[in-house]
mmCIF file with all atom_site columns, C-alpha atoms in Angstrom:
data_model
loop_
_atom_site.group_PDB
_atom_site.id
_atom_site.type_symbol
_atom_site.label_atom_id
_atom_site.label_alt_id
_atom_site.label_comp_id
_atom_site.label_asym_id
_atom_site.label_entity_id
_atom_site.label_seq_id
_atom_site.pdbx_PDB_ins_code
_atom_site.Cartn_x
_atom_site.Cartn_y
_atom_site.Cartn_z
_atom_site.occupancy
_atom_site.B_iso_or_equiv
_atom_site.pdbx_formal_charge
_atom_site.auth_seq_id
_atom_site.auth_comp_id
_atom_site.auth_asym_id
_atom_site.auth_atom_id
_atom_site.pdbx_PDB_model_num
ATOM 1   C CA . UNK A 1 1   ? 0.000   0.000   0.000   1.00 42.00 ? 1   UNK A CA 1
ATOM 2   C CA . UNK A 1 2   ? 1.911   3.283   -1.250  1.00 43.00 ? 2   UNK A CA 1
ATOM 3   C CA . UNK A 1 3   ? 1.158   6.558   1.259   1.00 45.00 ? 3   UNK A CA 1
ATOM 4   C CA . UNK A 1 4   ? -1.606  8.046   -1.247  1.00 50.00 ? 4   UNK A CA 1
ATOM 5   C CA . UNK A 1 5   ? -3.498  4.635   -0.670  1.00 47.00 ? 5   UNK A CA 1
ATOM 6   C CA . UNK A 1 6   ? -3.044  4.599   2.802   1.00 50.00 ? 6   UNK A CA 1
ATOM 7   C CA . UNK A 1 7   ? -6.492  5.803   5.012   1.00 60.00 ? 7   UNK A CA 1
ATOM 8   C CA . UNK A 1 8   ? -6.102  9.339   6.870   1.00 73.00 ? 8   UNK A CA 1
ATOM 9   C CA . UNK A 1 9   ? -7.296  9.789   10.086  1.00 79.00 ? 9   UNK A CA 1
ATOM 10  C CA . UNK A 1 10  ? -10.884 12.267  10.622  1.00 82.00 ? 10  UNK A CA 1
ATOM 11  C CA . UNK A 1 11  ? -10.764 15.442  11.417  1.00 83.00 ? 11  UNK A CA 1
ATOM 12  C CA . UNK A 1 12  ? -12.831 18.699  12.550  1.00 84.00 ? 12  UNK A CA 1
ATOM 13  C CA . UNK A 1 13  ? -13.659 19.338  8.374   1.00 88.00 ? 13  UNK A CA 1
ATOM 14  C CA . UNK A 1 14  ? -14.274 15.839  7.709   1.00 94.00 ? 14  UNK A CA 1
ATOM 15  C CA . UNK A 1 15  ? -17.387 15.011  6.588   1.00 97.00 ? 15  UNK A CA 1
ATOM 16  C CA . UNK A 1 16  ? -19.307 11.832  7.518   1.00 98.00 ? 16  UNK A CA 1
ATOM 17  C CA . UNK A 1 17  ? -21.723 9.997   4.550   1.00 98.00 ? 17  UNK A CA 1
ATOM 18  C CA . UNK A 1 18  ? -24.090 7.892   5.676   1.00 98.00 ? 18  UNK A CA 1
ATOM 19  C CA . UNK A 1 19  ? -25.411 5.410   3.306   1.00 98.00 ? 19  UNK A CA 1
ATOM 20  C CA . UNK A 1 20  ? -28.401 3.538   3.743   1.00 98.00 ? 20  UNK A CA 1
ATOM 21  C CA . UNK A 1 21  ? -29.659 1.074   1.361   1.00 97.00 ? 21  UNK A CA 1
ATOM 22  C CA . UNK A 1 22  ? -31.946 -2.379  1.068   1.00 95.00 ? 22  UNK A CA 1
ATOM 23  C CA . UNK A 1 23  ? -33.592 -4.096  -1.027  1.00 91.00 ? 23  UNK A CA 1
ATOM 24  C CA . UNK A 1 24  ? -32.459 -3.569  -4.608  1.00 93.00 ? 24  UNK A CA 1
ATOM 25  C CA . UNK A 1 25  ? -29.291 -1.216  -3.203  1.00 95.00 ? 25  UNK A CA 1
ATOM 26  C CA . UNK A 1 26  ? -26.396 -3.217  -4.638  1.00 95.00 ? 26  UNK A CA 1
ATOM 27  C CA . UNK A 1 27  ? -26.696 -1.894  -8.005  1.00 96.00 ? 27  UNK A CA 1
ATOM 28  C CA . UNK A 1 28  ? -27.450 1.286   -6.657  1.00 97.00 ? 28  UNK A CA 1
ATOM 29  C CA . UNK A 1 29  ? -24.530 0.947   -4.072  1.00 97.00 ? 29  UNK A CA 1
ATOM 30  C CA . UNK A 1 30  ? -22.148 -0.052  -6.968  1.00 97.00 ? 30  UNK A CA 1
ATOM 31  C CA . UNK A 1 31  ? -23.135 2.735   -9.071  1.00 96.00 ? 31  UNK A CA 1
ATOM 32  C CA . UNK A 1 32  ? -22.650 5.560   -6.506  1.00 97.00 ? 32  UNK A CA 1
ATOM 33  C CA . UNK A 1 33  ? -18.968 3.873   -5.166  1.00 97.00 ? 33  UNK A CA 1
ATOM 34  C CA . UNK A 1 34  ? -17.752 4.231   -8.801  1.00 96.00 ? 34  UNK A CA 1
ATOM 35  C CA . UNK A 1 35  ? -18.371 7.609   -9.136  1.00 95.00 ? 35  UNK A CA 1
ATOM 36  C CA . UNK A 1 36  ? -17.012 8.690   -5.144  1.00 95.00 ? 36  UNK A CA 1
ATOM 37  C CA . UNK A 1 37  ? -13.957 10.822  -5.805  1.00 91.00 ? 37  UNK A CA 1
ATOM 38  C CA . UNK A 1 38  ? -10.491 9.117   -4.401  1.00 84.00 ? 38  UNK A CA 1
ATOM 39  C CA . UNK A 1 39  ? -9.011  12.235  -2.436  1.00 83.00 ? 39  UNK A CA 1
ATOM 40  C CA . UNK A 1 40  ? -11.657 14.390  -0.783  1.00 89.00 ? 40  UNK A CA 1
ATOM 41  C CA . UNK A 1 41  ? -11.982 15.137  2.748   1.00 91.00 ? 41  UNK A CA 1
ATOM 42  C CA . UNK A 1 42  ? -15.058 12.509  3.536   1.00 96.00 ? 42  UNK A CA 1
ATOM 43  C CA . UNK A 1 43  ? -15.709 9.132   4.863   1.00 97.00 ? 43  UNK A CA 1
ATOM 44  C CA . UNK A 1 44  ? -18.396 6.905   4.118   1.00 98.00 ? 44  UNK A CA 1
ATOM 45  C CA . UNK A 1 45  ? -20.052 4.064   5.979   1.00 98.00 ? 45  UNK A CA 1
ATOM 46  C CA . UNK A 1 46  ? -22.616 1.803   4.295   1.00 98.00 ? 46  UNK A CA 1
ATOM 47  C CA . UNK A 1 47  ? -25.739 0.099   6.431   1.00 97.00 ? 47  UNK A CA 1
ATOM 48  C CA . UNK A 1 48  ? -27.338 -2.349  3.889   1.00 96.00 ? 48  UNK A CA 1
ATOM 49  C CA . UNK A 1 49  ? -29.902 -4.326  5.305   1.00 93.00 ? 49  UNK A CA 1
ATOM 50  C CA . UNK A 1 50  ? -28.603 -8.093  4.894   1.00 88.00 ? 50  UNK A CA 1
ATOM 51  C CA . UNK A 1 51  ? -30.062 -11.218 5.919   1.00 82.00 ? 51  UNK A CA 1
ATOM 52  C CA . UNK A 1 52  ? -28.523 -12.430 9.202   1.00 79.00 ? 52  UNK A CA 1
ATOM 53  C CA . UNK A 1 53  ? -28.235 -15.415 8.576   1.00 77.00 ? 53  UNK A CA 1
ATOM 54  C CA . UNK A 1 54  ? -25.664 -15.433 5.385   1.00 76.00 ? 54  UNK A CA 1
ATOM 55  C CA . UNK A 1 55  ? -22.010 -14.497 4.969   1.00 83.00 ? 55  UNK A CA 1
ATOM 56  C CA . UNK A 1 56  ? -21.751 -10.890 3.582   1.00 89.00 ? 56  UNK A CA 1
ATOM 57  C CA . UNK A 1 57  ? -20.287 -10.107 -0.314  1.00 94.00 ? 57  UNK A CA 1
ATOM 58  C CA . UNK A 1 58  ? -20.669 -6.711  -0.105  1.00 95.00 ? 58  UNK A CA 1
ATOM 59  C CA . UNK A 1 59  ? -17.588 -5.538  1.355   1.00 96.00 ? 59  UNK A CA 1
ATOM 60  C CA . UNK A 1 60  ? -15.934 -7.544  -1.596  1.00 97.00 ? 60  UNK A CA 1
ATOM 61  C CA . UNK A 1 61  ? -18.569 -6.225  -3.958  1.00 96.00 ? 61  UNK A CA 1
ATOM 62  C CA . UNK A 1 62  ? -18.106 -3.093  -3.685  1.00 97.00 ? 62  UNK A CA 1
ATOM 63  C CA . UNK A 1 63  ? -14.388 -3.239  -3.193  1.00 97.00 ? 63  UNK A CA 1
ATOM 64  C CA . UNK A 1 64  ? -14.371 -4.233  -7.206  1.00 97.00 ? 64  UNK A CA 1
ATOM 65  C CA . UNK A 1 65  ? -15.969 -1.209  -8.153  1.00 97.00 ? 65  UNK A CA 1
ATOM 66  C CA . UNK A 1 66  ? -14.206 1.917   -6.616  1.00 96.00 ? 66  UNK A CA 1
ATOM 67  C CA . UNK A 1 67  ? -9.969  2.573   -5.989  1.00 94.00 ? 67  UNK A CA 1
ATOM 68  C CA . UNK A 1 68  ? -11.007 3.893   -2.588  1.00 96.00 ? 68  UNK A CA 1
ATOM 69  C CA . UNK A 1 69  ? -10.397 1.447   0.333   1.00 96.00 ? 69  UNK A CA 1
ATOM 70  C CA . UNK A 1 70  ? -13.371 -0.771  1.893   1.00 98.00 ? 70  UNK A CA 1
ATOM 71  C CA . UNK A 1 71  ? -13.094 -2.206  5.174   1.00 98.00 ? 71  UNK A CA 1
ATOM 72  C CA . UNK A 1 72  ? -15.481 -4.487  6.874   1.00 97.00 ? 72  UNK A CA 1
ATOM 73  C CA . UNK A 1 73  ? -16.602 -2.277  10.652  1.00 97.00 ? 73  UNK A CA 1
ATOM 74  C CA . UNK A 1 74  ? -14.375 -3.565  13.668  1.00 96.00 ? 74  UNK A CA 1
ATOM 75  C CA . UNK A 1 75  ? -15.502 -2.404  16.674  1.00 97.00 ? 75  UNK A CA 1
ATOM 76  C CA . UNK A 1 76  ? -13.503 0.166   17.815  1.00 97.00 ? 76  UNK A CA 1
ATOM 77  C CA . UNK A 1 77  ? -11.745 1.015   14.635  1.00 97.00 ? 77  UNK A CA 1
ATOM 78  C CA . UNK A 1 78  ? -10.981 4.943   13.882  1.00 96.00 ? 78  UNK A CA 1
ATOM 79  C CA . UNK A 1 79  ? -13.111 6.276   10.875  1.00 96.00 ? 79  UNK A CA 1
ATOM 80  C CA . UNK A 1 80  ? -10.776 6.969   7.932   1.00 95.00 ? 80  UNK A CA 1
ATOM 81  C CA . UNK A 1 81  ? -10.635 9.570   5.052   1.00 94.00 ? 81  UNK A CA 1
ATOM 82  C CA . UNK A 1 82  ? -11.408 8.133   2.062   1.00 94.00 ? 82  UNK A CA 1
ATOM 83  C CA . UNK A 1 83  ? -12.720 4.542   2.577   1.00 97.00 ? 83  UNK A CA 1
ATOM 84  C CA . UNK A 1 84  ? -15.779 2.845   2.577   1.00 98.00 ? 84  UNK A CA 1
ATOM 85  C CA . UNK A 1 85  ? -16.866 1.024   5.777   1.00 98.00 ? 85  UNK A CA 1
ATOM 86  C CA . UNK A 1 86  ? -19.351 -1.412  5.825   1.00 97.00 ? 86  UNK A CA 1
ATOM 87  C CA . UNK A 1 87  ? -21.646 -2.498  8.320   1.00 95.00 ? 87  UNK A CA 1
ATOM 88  C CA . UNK A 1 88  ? -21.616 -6.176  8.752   1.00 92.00 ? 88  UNK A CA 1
ATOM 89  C CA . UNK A 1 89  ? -24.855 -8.304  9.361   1.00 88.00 ? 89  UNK A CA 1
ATOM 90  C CA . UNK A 1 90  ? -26.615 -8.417  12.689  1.00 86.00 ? 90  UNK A CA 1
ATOM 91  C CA . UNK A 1 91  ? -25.194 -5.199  13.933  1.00 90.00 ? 91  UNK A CA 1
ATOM 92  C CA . UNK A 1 92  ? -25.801 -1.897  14.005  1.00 94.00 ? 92  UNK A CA 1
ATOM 93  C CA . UNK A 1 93  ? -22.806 0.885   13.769  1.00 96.00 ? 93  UNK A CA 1
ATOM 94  C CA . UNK A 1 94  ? -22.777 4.333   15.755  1.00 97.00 ? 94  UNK A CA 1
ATOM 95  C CA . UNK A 1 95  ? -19.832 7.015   15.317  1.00 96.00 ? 95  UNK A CA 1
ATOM 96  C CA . UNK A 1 96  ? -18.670 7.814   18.867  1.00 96.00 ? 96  UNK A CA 1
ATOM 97  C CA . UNK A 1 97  ? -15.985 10.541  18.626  1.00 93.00 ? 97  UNK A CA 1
ATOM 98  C CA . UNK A 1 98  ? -14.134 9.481   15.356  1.00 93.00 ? 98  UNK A CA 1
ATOM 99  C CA . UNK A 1 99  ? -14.246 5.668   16.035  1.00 96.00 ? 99  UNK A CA 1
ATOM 100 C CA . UNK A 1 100 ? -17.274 3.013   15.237  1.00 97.00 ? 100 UNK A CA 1
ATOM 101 C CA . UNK A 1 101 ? -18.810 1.188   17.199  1.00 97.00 ? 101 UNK A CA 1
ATOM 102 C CA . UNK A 1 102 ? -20.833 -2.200  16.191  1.00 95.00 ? 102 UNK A CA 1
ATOM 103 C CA . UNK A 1 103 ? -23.970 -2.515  18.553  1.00 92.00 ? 103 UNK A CA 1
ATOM 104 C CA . UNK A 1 104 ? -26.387 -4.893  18.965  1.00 83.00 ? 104 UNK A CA 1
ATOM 105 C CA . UNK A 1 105 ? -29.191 -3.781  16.620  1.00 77.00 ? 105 UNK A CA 1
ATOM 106 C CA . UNK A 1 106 ? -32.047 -2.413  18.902  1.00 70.00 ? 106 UNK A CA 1
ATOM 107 C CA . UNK A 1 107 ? -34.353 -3.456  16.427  1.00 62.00 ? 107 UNK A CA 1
ATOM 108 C CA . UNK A 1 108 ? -37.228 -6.327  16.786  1.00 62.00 ? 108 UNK A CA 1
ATOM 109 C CA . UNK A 1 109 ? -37.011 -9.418  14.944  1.00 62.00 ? 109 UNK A CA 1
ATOM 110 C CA . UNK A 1 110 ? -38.826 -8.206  11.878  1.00 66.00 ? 110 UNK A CA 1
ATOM 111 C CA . UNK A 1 111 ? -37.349 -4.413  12.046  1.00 71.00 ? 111 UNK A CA 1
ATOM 112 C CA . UNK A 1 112 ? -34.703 -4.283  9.301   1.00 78.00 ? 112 UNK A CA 1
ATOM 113 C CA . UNK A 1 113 ? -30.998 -4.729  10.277  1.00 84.00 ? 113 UNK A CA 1
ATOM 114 C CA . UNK A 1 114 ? -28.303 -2.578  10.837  1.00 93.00 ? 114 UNK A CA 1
ATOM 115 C CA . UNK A 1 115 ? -30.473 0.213   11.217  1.00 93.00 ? 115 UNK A CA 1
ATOM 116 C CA . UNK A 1 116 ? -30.246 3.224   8.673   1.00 96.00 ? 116 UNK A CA 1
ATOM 117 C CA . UNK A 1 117 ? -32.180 5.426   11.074  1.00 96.00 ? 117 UNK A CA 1
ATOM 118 C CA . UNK A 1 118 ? -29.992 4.962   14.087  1.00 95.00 ? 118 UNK A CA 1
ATOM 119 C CA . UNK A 1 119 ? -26.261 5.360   12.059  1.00 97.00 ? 119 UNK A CA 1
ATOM 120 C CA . UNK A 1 120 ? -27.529 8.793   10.389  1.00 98.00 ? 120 UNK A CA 1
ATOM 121 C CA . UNK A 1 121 ? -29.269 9.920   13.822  1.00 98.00 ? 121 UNK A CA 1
ATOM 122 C CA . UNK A 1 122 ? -26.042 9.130   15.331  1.00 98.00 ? 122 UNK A CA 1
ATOM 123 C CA . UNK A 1 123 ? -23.804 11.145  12.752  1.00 98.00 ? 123 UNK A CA 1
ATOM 124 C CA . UNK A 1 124 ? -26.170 14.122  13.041  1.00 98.00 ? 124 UNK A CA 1
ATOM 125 C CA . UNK A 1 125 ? -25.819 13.897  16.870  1.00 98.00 ? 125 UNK A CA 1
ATOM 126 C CA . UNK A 1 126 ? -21.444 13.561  16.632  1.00 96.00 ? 126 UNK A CA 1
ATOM 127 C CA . UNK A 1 127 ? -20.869 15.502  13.334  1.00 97.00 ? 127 UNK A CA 1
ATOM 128 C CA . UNK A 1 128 ? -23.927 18.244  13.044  1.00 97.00 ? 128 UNK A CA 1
ATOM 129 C CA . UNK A 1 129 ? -23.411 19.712  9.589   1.00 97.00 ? 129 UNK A CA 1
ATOM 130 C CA . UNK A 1 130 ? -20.698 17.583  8.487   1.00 97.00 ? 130 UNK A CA 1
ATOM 131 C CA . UNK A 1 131 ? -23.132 14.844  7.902   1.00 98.00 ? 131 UNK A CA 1
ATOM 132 C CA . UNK A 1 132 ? -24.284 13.678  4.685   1.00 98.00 ? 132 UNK A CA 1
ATOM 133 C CA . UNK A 1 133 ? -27.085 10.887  4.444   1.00 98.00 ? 133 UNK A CA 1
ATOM 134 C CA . UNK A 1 134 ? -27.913 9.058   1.316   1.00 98.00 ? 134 UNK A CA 1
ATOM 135 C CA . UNK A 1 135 ? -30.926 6.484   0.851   1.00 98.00 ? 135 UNK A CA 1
ATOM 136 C CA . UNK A 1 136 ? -30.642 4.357   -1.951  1.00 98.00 ? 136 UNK A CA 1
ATOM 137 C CA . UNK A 1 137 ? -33.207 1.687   -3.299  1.00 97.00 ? 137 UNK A CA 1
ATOM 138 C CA . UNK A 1 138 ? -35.122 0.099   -0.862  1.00 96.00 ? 138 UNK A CA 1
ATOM 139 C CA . UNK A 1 139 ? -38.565 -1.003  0.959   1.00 94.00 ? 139 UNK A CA 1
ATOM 140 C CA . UNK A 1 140 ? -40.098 0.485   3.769   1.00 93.00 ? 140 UNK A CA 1
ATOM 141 C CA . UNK A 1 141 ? -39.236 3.632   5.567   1.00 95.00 ? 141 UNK A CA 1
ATOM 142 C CA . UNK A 1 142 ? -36.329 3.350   7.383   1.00 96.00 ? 142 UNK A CA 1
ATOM 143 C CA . UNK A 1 143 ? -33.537 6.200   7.027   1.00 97.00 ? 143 UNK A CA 1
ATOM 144 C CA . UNK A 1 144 ? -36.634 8.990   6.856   1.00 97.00 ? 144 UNK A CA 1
ATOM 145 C CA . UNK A 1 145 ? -36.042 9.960   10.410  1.00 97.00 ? 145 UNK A CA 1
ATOM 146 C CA . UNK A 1 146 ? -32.604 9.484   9.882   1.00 98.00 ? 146 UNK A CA 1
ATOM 147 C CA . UNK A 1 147 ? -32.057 12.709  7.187   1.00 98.00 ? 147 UNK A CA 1
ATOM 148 C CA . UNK A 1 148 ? -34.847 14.372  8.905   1.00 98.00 ? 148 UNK A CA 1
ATOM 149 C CA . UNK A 1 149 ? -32.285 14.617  11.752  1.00 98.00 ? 149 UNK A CA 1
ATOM 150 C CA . UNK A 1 150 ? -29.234 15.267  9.587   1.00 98.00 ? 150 UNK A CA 1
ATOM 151 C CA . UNK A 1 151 ? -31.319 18.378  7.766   1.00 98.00 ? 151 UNK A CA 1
ATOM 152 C CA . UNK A 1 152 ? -32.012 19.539  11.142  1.00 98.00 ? 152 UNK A CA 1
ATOM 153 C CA . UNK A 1 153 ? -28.321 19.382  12.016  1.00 98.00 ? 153 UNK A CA 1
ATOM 154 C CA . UNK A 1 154 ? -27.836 21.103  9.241   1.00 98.00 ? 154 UNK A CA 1
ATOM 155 C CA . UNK A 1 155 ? -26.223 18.726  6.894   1.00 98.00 ? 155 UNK A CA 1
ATOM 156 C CA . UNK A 1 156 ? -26.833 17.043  3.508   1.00 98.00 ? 156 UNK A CA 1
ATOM 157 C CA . UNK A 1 157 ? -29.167 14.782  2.235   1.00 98.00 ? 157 UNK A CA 1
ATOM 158 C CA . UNK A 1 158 ? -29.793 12.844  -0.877  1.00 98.00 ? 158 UNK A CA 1
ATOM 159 C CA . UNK A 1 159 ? -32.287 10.120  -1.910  1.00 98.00 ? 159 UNK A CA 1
ATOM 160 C CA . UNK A 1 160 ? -31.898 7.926   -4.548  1.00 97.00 ? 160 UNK A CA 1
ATOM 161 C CA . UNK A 1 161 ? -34.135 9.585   -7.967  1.00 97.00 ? 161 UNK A CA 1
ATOM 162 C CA . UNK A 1 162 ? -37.831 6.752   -7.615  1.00 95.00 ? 162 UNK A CA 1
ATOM 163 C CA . UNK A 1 163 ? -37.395 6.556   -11.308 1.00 96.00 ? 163 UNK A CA 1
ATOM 164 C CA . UNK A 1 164 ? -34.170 4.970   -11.296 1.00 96.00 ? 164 UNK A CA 1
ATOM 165 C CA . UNK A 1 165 ? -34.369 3.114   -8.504  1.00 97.00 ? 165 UNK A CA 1
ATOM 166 C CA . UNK A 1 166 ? -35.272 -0.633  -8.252  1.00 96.00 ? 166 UNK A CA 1
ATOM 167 C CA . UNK A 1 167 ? -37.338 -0.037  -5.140  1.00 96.00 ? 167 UNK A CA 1
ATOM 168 C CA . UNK A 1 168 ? -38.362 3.345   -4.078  1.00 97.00 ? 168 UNK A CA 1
ATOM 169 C CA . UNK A 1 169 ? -39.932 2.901   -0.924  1.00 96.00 ? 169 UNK A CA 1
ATOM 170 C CA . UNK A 1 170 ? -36.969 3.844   0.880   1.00 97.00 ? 170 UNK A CA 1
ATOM 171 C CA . UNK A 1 171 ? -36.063 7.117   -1.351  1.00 98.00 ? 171 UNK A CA 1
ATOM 172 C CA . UNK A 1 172 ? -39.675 8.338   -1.238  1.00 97.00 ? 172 UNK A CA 1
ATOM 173 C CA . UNK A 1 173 ? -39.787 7.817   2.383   1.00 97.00 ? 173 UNK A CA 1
ATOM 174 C CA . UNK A 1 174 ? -36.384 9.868   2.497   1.00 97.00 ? 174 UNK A CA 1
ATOM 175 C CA . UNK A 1 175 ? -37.603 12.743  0.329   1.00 95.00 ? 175 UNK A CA 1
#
């Protein structure tokens, strides 16, 4: 790994994406990683809602389609500049003063999981208007309160357009 490759550590100007996706959301999620520049000052964490119950692709997925570098979440681990982290089954991930944390998803048995709503509450709560939240194709509702909390932090939000994407429960919801 050369020092341009390398992952920076966060810092005050950083700014935090959020991206929430579901049903349909790999295409959607492979789309958007390919166009992510490779050296701004951001970091992005991914919560697609996966079945529990089967070993997760998506880190390697989506590590074929951009140069930036994807990393499965480790408890613990600092966020980096410039890398995609992805939330692994059964867990959801909260930002806690520039390191994630995997948490047991508070979420009933039928409630999707990791939870869209509680990473982007999370980042509007740590980073204010540094956050960015992005909902991508999807069922059901969950991410709405999620931007609704980032707008009122004042940071960014973007849905997924409903015409181009496979489900747009989730973008409509978001919008």
């Amino acid at each position: 790994m050369t020092d341009d490759q390398r992952p920076q550590s966060i810092n005050e100007r950083t700014y935090i994406v959020g991206i929430g996706s579901s049903a349909g959301g790999l295409e959607a999620l492979r789309e958007l990683v390919k166009s992510l520049p490779k050296a701004i000052n951001a970091s992005y964490v991914i919560a697609q809602h996966m079945s529990p119950d089967h070993k997760s692709m998506l880190t390697e997925l989506i590590a074929r389609e951009t140069d930036l570098s994807v990393v499965d979440v480790v408890d613990g681990m600092p966020l980096a500049c410039n890398t995609v982290h992805v939330t692994p089954p059964k867990t959801d991930v909260l930002l806690d003063n520039g390191t994630l944390r995997r948490t047991a998803s508070k979420s009933t048995g039928i409630s999707p999981k990791p939870s869209i709503d509680r990473l982007l509450k999370c980042l509007a709560e740590q980073v204010k208007d540094r956050a960015v939240g992005i909902i991508l194709s999807g069922t059901g509702s969950d991410g709405a309160y999620g931007v609704q909390a980032i707008r009122e932090a004042g940071g960014i939000t973007i849905a997924q357009d409903e015409k181009s994407a496979k489900y747009d429960g989730m973008p409509v919801s978001a919008v």
